[in-house]
Coordinates of C-alpha atoms in Angstrom, one line a residue:
X300 CA 50.0 -19.7 6.5
X301 CA 49.8 -22.4 3.8
X302 CA 51.0 -24.9 6.4
X303 CA 49.3 -23.4 9.4
X304 CA 45.9 -23.1 7.8
X305 CA 45.0 -26.9 7.9
X306 CA 46.2 -27.2 11.5
X307 CA 44.2 -24.1 12.4
X308 CA 41.1 -25.5 10.8
X309 CA 41.7 -28.8 12.6
X310 CA 41.9 -27.0 15.9
X311 CA 38.6 -25.2 15.1
X312 CA 36.7 -28.2 13.6
X313 CA 34.5 -28.5 16.7
X314 CA 34.5 -24.8 17.7
X315 CA 32.1 -24.5 20.7
X316 CA 30.6 -27.9 19.7
X317 CA 29.4 -26.6 16.3
X318 CA 30.7 -29.6 14.3
X319 CA 29.0 -32.1 16.6
X320 CA 25.8 -30.2 16.4
X321 CA 25.8 -30.1 12.6
X322 CA 26.6 -33.7 12.1
X323 CA 25.1 -35.6 15.1
X324 CA 22.2 -37.9 14.5
X325 CA 21.1 -37.5 18.1
X326 CA 17.9 -35.4 17.8
X327 CA 17.7 -35.0 21.6
X328 CA 21.2 -33.5 21.7
X329 CA 20.2 -31.0 18.9
X330 CA 17.0 -30.0 20.7
X331 CA 19.0 -29.5 23.9
X332 CA 21.5 -27.3 22.1
X333 CA 18.8 -25.2 20.5
X334 CA 17.0 -24.8 23.8
X335 CA 20.3 -23.3 25.2
X336 CA 20.7 -20.9 22.4
X337 CA 18.3 -18.2 23.7
X338 CA 20.1 -18.4 27.1
X339 CA 23.5 -17.7 25.5
X340 CA 22.0 -14.9 23.4
X341 CA 20.6 -13.4 26.6
X342 CA 24.0 -13.5 28.3
X343 CA 25.5 -11.8 25.3
X344 CA 22.8 -9.2 25.3
X345 CA 23.2 -8.5 29.1
X346 CA 27.0 -8.1 28.7
X347 CA 26.5 -5.8 25.7
X348 CA 23.9 -3.8 27.6
X349 CA 26.2 -3.2 30.6
X350 CA 29.1 -2.2 28.3
X351 CA 26.9 0.3 26.5
X352 CA 25.5 1.5 29.8
X353 CA 28.9 2.1 31.2
X354 CA 29.9 4.0 28.1
X355 CA 26.7 6.1 28.3
X356 CA 27.3 6.9 31.9
X357 CA 30.9 8.1 31.2
X358 CA 29.5 10.3 28.4
X359 CA 26.9 11.9 30.7
X360 CA 29.7 12.6 33.2
X361 CA 31.8 14.3 30.6
X362 CA 34.3 11.5 30.3
X363 CA 33.2 10.0 27.1
X364 CA 36.7 9.9 25.6
X365 CA 37.7 7.5 28.4
X366 CA 35.0 5.0 27.6
X367 CA 36.8 3.0 24.9
X368 CA 40.1 2.8 26.9
X369 CA 38.2 1.7 30.0
X370 CA 36.3 -1.1 28.1
X371 CA 39.6 -2.2 26.5
X372 CA 41.2 -2.5 29.9
X373 CA 38.3 -4.4 31.4
X374 CA 38.0 -6.9 28.6
X375 CA 41.8 -7.4 28.6
X376 CA 41.7 -8.1 32.3
X377 CA 38.9 -10.7 31.8
X378 CA 40.7 -12.4 28.9
X379 CA 44.0 -12.4 30.9
X380 CA 42.4 -13.9 34.0
X381 CA 40.6 -16.7 32.2
X382 CA 43.5 -17.2 29.8
X383 CA 45.8 -18.1 32.7
X384 CA 43.4 -20.9 33.7
X385 CA 43.4 -22.5 30.2
X386 CA 46.5 -21.4 28.3
X387 CA 48.9 -24.2 29.5
X388 CA 46.3 -26.9 28.9
X389 CA 45.5 -25.7 25.4
X390 CA 49.0 -25.0 24.2
X391 CA 50.5 -28.3 25.5
X392 CA 47.5 -30.5 25.0
X393 CA 48.6 -34.1 24.3
X394 CA 45.5 -34.9 22.4
X395 CA 46.7 -35.9 18.9
X396 CA 50.3 -34.9 19.8
X397 CA 51.8 -38.3 18.7
X398 CA 50.1 -38.0 15.3
X399 CA 51.1 -34.4 14.7
X400 CA 54.8 -35.0 15.7
X401 CA 55.0 -37.9 13.3
X402 CA 54.2 -35.6 10.4
X403 CA 56.8 -33.5 8.7
X404 CA 55.7 -30.3 10.5
X405 CA 57.7 -27.7 12.4
X406 CA 56.8 -27.3 16.0
X407 CA 56.2 -23.6 15.5
X408 CA 53.3 -24.3 13.1
X409 CA 51.6 -26.5 15.6
X410 CA 52.1 -23.8 18.3
X411 CA 50.9 -21.0 16.1
X412 CA 47.7 -22.9 15.2
X413 CA 46.9 -23.3 18.9
X414 CA 47.6 -19.6 19.5
X415 CA 45.3 -18.7 16.7
X416 CA 42.6 -21.0 18.1
X417 CA 42.8 -19.2 21.5
X418 CA 42.7 -15.8 19.7
X419 CA 39.5 -16.8 17.9
X420 CA 37.9 -18.0 21.1
X421 CA 38.8 -14.7 22.9
X422 CA 37.8 -12.4 20.0
X423 CA 33.9 -12.7 20.6
X424 CA 34.4 -11.6 24.2
X425 CA 36.3 -8.5 23.1
X426 CA 33.6 -7.7 20.5
X427 CA 30.8 -8.0 23.0
X428 CA 32.6 -6.0 25.6
X429 CA 33.9 -3.2 23.5
X430 CA 31.8 -2.8 20.4
X431 CA 28.6 -1.6 22.3
X432 CA 30.6 1.1 24.1
X433 CA 32.1 2.2 20.8
X434 CA 28.7 2.5 19.3
X435 CA 27.2 4.4 22.2
X436 CA 30.1 6.9 22.2
X437 CA 29.8 7.3 18.4
X438 CA 26.1 8.0 18.7
X439 CA 26.5 10.5 21.5
X440 CA 29.7 12.4 20.4
X441 CA 29.6 12.0 16.6
X442 CA 33.4 11.6 16.1
X443 CA 35.2 11.4 12.8
X444 CA 34.9 8.2 10.7
X445 CA 38.6 7.5 11.5
X446 CA 37.6 6.9 15.1
X447 CA 35.4 4.0 14.1
X448 CA 38.1 2.4 12.0
X449 CA 40.6 2.8 14.8
X450 CA 38.1 1.5 17.3
X451 CA 37.5 -1.7 15.2
X452 CA 41.3 -2.1 14.8
X453 CA 41.6 -1.8 18.6
X454 CA 39.0 -4.5 19.1
X455 CA 40.9 -6.9 16.8
X456 CA 44.1 -6.2 18.8
X457 CA 42.5 -6.4 22.3
X458 CA 43.0 -10.2 22.8
X459 CA 46.6 -10.3 21.6
X460 CA 48.4 -8.8 24.6
X461 CA 46.5 -10.5 27.4
X462 CA 46.6 -13.8 25.4
X463 CA 50.4 -13.4 25.0
X464 CA 50.9 -12.7 28.7
X465 CA 48.6 -15.5 29.8
X466 CA 50.2 -18.0 27.4
X467 CA 53.7 -17.0 28.6
X468 CA 52.7 -17.6 32.2
X469 CA 50.9 -20.8 31.3
X470 CA 54.0 -22.0 29.4
X471 CA 56.2 -21.2 32.4
X472 CA 53.9 -23.1 34.8
X473 CA 53.8 -26.1 32.4
X474 CA 57.6 -26.1 32.0
X475 CA 58.2 -26.0 35.7
X476 CA 55.6 -28.5 36.6
X477 CA 56.8 -30.9 33.8
X478 CA 60.0 -31.4 35.8
X479 CA 58.1 -32.5 38.9
X480 CA 56.7 -35.9 39.8
X481 CA 53.2 -34.8 40.6
X482 CA 52.7 -32.7 37.5
X483 CA 49.0 -32.0 38.0
X484 CA 49.3 -30.8 41.6
X485 CA 52.3 -28.7 40.7
X486 CA 50.5 -27.0 37.8
X487 CA 47.5 -26.4 40.1
X488 CA 49.6 -24.9 42.9
X489 CA 51.6 -22.6 40.5
X490 CA 48.5 -21.4 38.7
X491 CA 46.7 -20.6 42.0
X492 CA 49.7 -18.7 43.2
X493 CA 49.7 -16.6 40.0
X494 CA 46.0 -15.9 40.3
X495 CA 46.5 -14.9 44.0
X496 CA 49.3 -12.6 42.9
X497 CA 47.1 -11.0 40.3
X498 CA 44.4 -10.3 42.9
X499 CA 46.8 -8.8 45.3
X500 CA 48.6 -6.8 42.6
X501 CA 45.4 -5.3 41.2
X502 CA 44.2 -4.4 44.8
X503 CA 47.6 -2.7 45.6
X504 CA 47.7 -0.8 42.3
X505 CA 44.0 0.3 42.7
X506 CA 44.7 1.6 46.2
X507 CA 48.0 3.2 45.5
X508 CA 46.5 6.4 44.3
X509 CA 43.6 6.6 46.7
X510 CA 45.0 9.6 48.5
X511 CA 45.0 11.6 45.2
X512 CA 41.3 11.2 44.7
X513 CA 40.2 14.4 46.4
X514 CA 37.0 16.2 45.4
X515 CA 38.8 18.7 43.1
X516 CA 40.4 15.8 41.3
X517 CA 37.1 13.9 41.0
X518 CA 35.6 16.7 39.0
X519 CA 38.0 15.8 36.2
X520 CA 36.6 12.3 35.8
X521 CA 38.3 11.8 32.5
X522 CA 41.7 12.5 34.0
X523 CA 41.0 10.2 36.9
X524 CA 40.1 7.3 34.6
X525 CA 43.1 8.0 32.3
X526 CA 45.5 8.1 35.3
X527 CA 44.1 4.8 36.6
X528 CA 44.4 3.1 33.3
X529 CA 47.9 4.5 32.8
X530 CA 48.9 2.9 36.1
X531 CA 47.1 -0.4 35.6
X532 CA 47.3 -1.1 31.8
X533 CA 48.9 1.6 29.5
X534 CA 48.2 -0.2 26.2
X535 CA 44.5 0.4 26.8
X536 CA 45.2 4.2 26.5
X537 CA 47.0 3.6 23.2
X538 CA 44.4 1.3 21.7
X539 CA 41.5 3.4 22.8
X540 CA 42.9 6.8 22.1
X541 CA 41.1 7.3 18.8
X542 CA 44.4 8.7 17.3
X543 CA 46.3 7.0 14.5
X544 CA 49.8 7.0 15.9
X545 CA 49.1 5.7 19.5
X546 CA 46.7 3.1 18.2
X547 CA 49.2 1.8 15.7
X548 CA 51.8 1.7 18.5
X549 CA 49.4 -0.4 20.6
X550 CA 48.6 -2.7 17.8
X551 CA 52.3 -3.2 16.9
X552 CA 53.2 -3.9 20.5
X553 CA 50.4 -6.4 20.8
X554 CA 51.4 -8.2 17.6
X555 CA 55.1 -8.2 18.6
X556 CA 54.3 -9.6 22.0
X557 CA 52.0 -12.3 20.5
X558 CA 54.7 -13.4 18.0
X559 CA 57.5 -13.3 20.6
X560 CA 55.6 -15.5 23.0
X561 CA 54.6 -17.9 20.2
X562 CA 58.3 -18.2 19.2
X563 CA 59.4 -18.8 22.8
X564 CA 56.8 -21.4 23.3
X565 CA 57.7 -23.2 20.0
X566 CA 61.3 -23.4 21.1
X567 CA 60.5 -25.5 24.1
X568 CA 57.2 -27.1 22.8
X569 CA 58.5 -30.6 22.2
X570 CA 60.5 -30.8 25.4
X571 CA 57.6 -29.7 27.6
X572 CA 55.1 -32.0 25.9
X573 CA 57.4 -35.0 26.3
X574 CA 58.0 -34.3 30.0
X575 CA 54.2 -33.8 30.6
X576 CA 53.5 -37.1 29.0
X577 CA 56.0 -39.1 31.0
X578 CA 55.2 -40.7 34.3
X579 CA 57.3 -41.9 37.2
X580 CA 56.7 -45.1 39.0
X581 CA 58.2 -46.8 42.0
X582 CA 59.6 -50.3 41.4
X583 CA 59.8 -51.3 45.0
X584 CA 56.1 -51.5 45.6
X585 CA 55.2 -54.0 48.3
X586 CA 51.7 -55.2 49.4
X587 CA 51.0 -54.0 52.9
X588 CA 47.9 -54.1 55.0
X589 CA 44.6 -53.8 53.2
X590 CA 42.0 -51.3 54.4
X591 CA 38.3 -51.5 54.1
X592 CA 36.0 -48.4 53.8
X593 CA 32.4 -47.7 53.5
X594 CA 31.0 -47.3 50.0
X595 CA 30.4 -43.6 50.4
X596 CA 33.8 -42.9 51.8
X597 CA 35.5 -44.8 49.0
X598 CA 33.4 -42.9 46.4
X599 CA 34.3 -39.6 47.9
X600 CA 38.0 -40.5 47.8
X601 CA 37.6 -41.5 44.2
X602 CA 36.1 -38.1 43.4
X603 CA 39.0 -36.3 45.1
X604 CA 41.5 -38.4 43.1
X605 CA 39.8 -37.5 39.9
X606 CA 39.5 -33.9 40.9
X607 CA 43.2 -33.4 41.7
X608 CA 44.3 -35.3 38.6
X609 CA 43.2 -32.3 36.5
X610 CA 44.8 -28.9 37.0
X611 CA 42.1 -27.3 34.8
X612 CA 39.4 -28.8 36.9
X613 CA 40.9 -27.6 40.2
X614 CA 41.9 -24.1 39.1
X615 CA 38.5 -23.2 37.7
X616 CA 36.5 -24.5 40.6
X617 CA 38.6 -23.5 43.6
X618 CA 38.6 -19.8 42.5
X619 CA 35.2 -19.2 44.3
X620 CA 36.3 -20.4 47.7
X621 CA 39.6 -18.7 47.3
X622 CA 37.8 -15.4 46.6
X623 CA 35.7 -15.8 49.7
X624 CA 38.8 -16.4 51.8
X625 CA 40.4 -13.3 50.2
X626 CA 37.3 -11.2 51.1
X627 CA 37.5 -12.3 54.7
X628 CA 41.2 -11.7 54.8
X629 CA 40.8 -8.2 53.4
X630 CA 38.3 -7.4 56.1
X631 CA 40.6 -8.9 58.7
X632 CA 43.6 -6.8 57.5
X633 CA 41.8 -3.5 56.8
X634 CA 38.9 -3.5 59.3
X635 CA 35.2 -3.2 58.8
X636 CA 35.2 0.6 59.0
X637 CA 37.5 0.8 56.0
X638 CA 35.3 -1.6 54.1
X639 CA 32.2 0.4 54.8
X640 CA 34.0 3.6 53.8
X641 CA 35.0 1.9 50.5
X642 CA 31.4 1.5 49.5
X643 CA 30.5 5.1 50.2
X644 CA 26.8 4.2 50.3
X645 CA 24.3 4.4 53.1
X646 CA 24.3 0.6 53.6
X647 CA 24.7 -1.6 56.6
X648 CA 27.6 -3.6 55.2
X649 CA 27.9 -5.6 58.4
X650 CA 24.3 -6.9 58.0
X651 CA 24.9 -7.7 54.3
X652 CA 28.2 -9.4 54.9
X653 CA 26.7 -13.0 55.1
X654 CA 25.2 -12.6 51.6
X655 CA 28.4 -11.0 50.2
X656 CA 30.4 -14.0 51.6
X657 CA 28.0 -16.5 50.2
X658 CA 28.4 -15.2 46.6
X659 CA 32.0 -16.4 46.0
X660 CA 31.5 -19.6 47.8
X661 CA 28.5 -20.5 45.6
X662 CA 30.5 -19.8 42.4
X663 CA 31.5 -22.7 40.2
X664 CA 31.2 -25.8 42.4
X665 CA 32.9 -29.0 41.2
X666 CA 29.5 -30.7 40.8
X667 CA 28.8 -28.5 37.8
X668 CA 31.0 -30.7 35.7
X669 CA 31.7 -33.7 37.9
X670 CA 29.5 -36.0 35.8
X671 CA 30.9 -34.8 32.5
X672 CA 34.4 -35.2 33.8
X673 CA 33.8 -38.9 34.0
X674 CA 34.0 -39.0 30.2
X675 CA 34.4 -42.4 28.7
X676 CA 34.9 -43.9 32.1
X677 CA 31.3 -43.2 33.1
X678 CA 30.4 -46.8 32.3
X679 CA 32.5 -47.9 35.2
X680 CA 30.4 -46.1 37.8
X681 CA 27.2 -47.4 36.1
X682 CA 28.4 -51.0 36.0
X683 CA 29.5 -51.3 39.6
X684 CA 27.1 -52.7 42.2
X685 CA 26.3 -49.2 43.5
X686 CA 23.2 -47.2 43.8
X687 CA 22.7 -43.9 42.0
X688 CA 22.2 -42.3 45.5
X689 CA 25.8 -43.3 46.5
X690 CA 27.4 -42.0 43.3
X691 CA 25.6 -38.7 43.3
X692 CA 25.9 -38.1 47.1
X693 CA 29.6 -38.7 46.9
X694 CA 29.9 -35.8 44.3
X695 CA 28.0 -33.4 46.6
X696 CA 30.0 -34.5 49.7
X697 CA 33.3 -34.0 47.8
X698 CA 32.3 -30.4 47.0
X699 CA 31.2 -29.6 50.6
X700 CA 34.5 -31.2 51.9
X701 CA 36.5 -29.1 49.5
X702 CA 34.9 -25.9 50.6
X703 CA 35.1 -26.6 54.3
X704 CA 38.7 -25.5 55.0
X705 CA 38.2 -22.2 53.1
X706 CA 34.9 -21.7 54.8
X707 CA 36.2 -22.3 58.3
X708 CA 39.2 -20.1 57.8
X709 CA 37.1 -17.3 56.5
X710 CA 34.7 -17.6 59.4
X711 CA 37.5 -17.5 62.0
X712 CA 39.0 -14.4 60.4
X713 CA 35.6 -12.6 60.4
X714 CA 34.9 -13.7 64.0
X715 CA 38.2 -12.2 65.1
X716 CA 37.5 -9.0 63.2
X717 CA 33.8 -8.3 63.9
X718 CA 33.4 -9.8 67.4
X719 CA 29.8 -10.6 66.4
X720 CA 26.9 -11.1 68.7
X721 CA 25.2 -14.5 68.9
X722 CA 22.6 -13.6 66.3
X723 CA 25.1 -12.2 63.9
X724 CA 27.4 -15.2 64.3
X725 CA 24.4 -17.5 63.6
X726 CA 23.6 -15.9 60.3
X727 CA 27.2 -15.5 59.4
X728 CA 27.6 -19.3 59.7
X729 CA 24.2 -20.3 58.2
X730 CA 23.8 -18.1 55.2
X731 CA 27.1 -19.0 53.4
X732 CA 26.7 -22.7 54.3
X733 CA 23.2 -22.7 53.0
X734 CA 24.3 -21.1 49.7
X735 CA 27.1 -23.7 49.3
X736 CA 24.7 -26.6 49.8
X737 CA 22.2 -25.2 47.4
X738 CA 24.7 -24.3 44.7
X739 CA 26.3 -27.8 44.9
X740 CA 23.0 -29.6 44.5
X741 CA 21.8 -27.2 41.8
X742 CA 25.0 -27.6 39.8
X743 CA 24.7 -31.4 40.0
X744 CA 21.1 -31.2 38.7
X745 CA 22.2 -29.0 35.8
X746 CA 25.1 -31.4 34.9
X747 CA 22.7 -34.4 34.9
X748 CA 20.5 -32.4 32.6
X749 CA 23.3 -31.3 30.2
X750 CA 26.0 -34.1 30.4
X751 CA 28.8 -34.2 27.9
X752 CA 30.7 -37.5 28.1
X753 CA 32.5 -37.4 24.7
X754 CA 35.2 -34.7 24.7
X755 CA 38.7 -34.3 23.5
X756 CA 39.9 -31.7 26.1
X757 CA 39.1 -31.0 29.7
X758 CA 39.0 -27.3 28.8
X759 CA 35.9 -28.0 26.6
X760 CA 34.0 -29.3 29.7
X761 CA 35.3 -27.0 32.4
X762 CA 35.1 -23.7 30.5
X763 CA 32.9 -24.1 27.4
X764 CA 30.1 -26.6 28.3
X765 CA 26.5 -25.6 29.1
X766 CA 26.7 -27.2 32.5
X767 CA 29.8 -25.2 33.5
X768 CA 28.0 -21.9 32.6
X769 CA 24.5 -22.7 34.0
X770 CA 25.6 -24.8 37.0
X771 CA 28.7 -22.8 37.8
X772 CA 27.0 -19.4 37.8
X773 CA 23.4 -20.3 38.4
X774 CA 24.0 -21.1 42.0
X775 CA 25.0 -17.5 42.7
X776 CA 21.6 -16.1 41.7
X777 CA 20.1 -17.1 45.1
X778 CA 22.7 -15.3 47.3
X779 CA 22.5 -12.4 44.8
X780 CA 18.8 -12.2 45.3
X781 CA 19.3 -12.4 49.0
X782 CA 21.8 -9.5 48.8
X783 CA 19.3 -7.4 46.9
X784 CA 16.5 -8.3 49.4
X785 CA 18.8 -7.3 52.3
X786 CA 19.4 -3.9 50.7
X787 CA 15.7 -3.2 50.0
X788 CA 14.3 -4.7 53.2
X789 CA 13.2 -2.2 55.8
X790 CA 15.3 -1.6 58.9
X791 CA 14.8 -4.4 61.4
X792 CA 14.0 -7.1 58.8
X793 CA 17.5 -8.4 58.5
X794 CA 17.0 -11.6 60.5
X795 CA 13.7 -12.3 58.7
X796 CA 15.4 -11.9 55.3
X797 CA 18.3 -14.2 56.3
X798 CA 15.9 -16.8 57.7
X799 CA 13.8 -16.8 54.6
X800 CA 16.9 -17.2 52.5
X801 CA 18.1 -20.2 54.5
X802 CA 14.7 -21.9 54.3
X803 CA 14.6 -21.2 50.5
X804 CA 18.1 -22.6 50.1
X805 CA 17.4 -25.8 52.1
X806 CA 14.0 -26.4 50.4
X807 CA 15.5 -25.9 47.0
X808 CA 18.4 -28.2 47.8
X809 CA 16.1 -30.9 49.1
X810 CA 13.8 -30.7 46.1
X811 CA 16.7 -30.7 43.5
X812 CA 18.4 -33.6 45.4
X813 CA 15.3 -35.7 45.1
X814 CA 15.1 -34.9 41.4
X815 CA 18.7 -36.0 41.0
X816 CA 18.1 -39.3 42.8
X817 CA 15.2 -40.0 40.4
X818 CA 17.6 -39.6 37.4
X819 CA 18.2 -42.9 35.6
X820 CA 22.0 -42.9 35.3
X821 CA 22.0 -45.8 32.8
X822 CA 20.4 -43.4 30.2
X823 CA 23.2 -40.9 30.5

């Protein structure tokens, strides 16, 4: 640790932008960060409230002892899912690699410092997700003091196993893609295949025991939750058992997996970094016919080239359209009757489907970080003889073009499954399209309001910036409100609700687009 400690502090020197906030002389940037602080606190409070509410509900249903294992499993799944999207980029980051490798340092120390950085970044999520549930269960059931100590130990161990699994998969993806010519595209494709496999695997495991959930079994809710967790994630049962021996076994297993993956990564760290930093070039290039394009088309092509050059950018922004396509594929494979039975509520799922499809498509559009991703090259776009309208419109058009194949495929699958009437088909087409348009323009407006052009890692922009949170998730509020309005609206008001939603989305997009065009890009 004497050698790892300075490397670890170097990795955390600008943890969530804190170092820049403390030492910057830009008063405007400080005021902007302070203005965002209440919003982050609100998000933390909402997450803690839902965790406590879930634990309280299980206590009321007589399954309080399953609350801690359930929260451990949920937080582990969240950390694992988002860890896959960033592990390879963080572990094998080439920022400062040439300086570190020139020093008399072992590769394992560099790797361990980066593992510890990811652990520190994941630990707050585990605390917010599990600690409120632990507190609610303790207040309701009054367990022994040992339970609290074991619960805190479990919280500290929660990020270890999902981080190790995500890092192992991220390292495997980076190792395979480093041998290929188009490394970024290979990394993106392999990561998306892993995410798709996770979606399908969780769905299969969740439905594998569906036949066993008869009414007699549902009375024993604690046994149901325990059986489900034992099938999906057994370490959650050990860490959340409240017993000394199982908890220690879970912690030991997590530490062993964490250390083993770090050792395996260190063994191939230099080789993978060297391959990732190399490029291949053709030496037989010959000038052929030149092509001319319109300014807007050339700018859209530039946006796509920048987009596909970053695997982190692609994997974090294509998840929404991919989830929308998976939703349509699930309905196509299982049928609408199975979907309605799955909810088990007196809802007209067919009428609410346009809003449900709009939710994933409105999630994390590329425009949420497209300006920040320009980084130090933003001066090029500002210095060219181009209007701000062309530059910003190209970013919106790139997002719409990216979503178009997923959107059309989902619509075809739903059309083949539902056989909708003319009115249903109209709203099924218009509502998701309106949500995509609004979220794209809304995310761009947020990124123009909170740009970050000085960054050392793309992960910092795509996953940790204010624009990625506000712009990436803020666009889903409108379809979410539409879904709630569709549930609460009286029977026969479905078309009116969808029509008002579309008008609101179009009006909001037009208003925000005009605000974006009024932005002075030279001041960013």
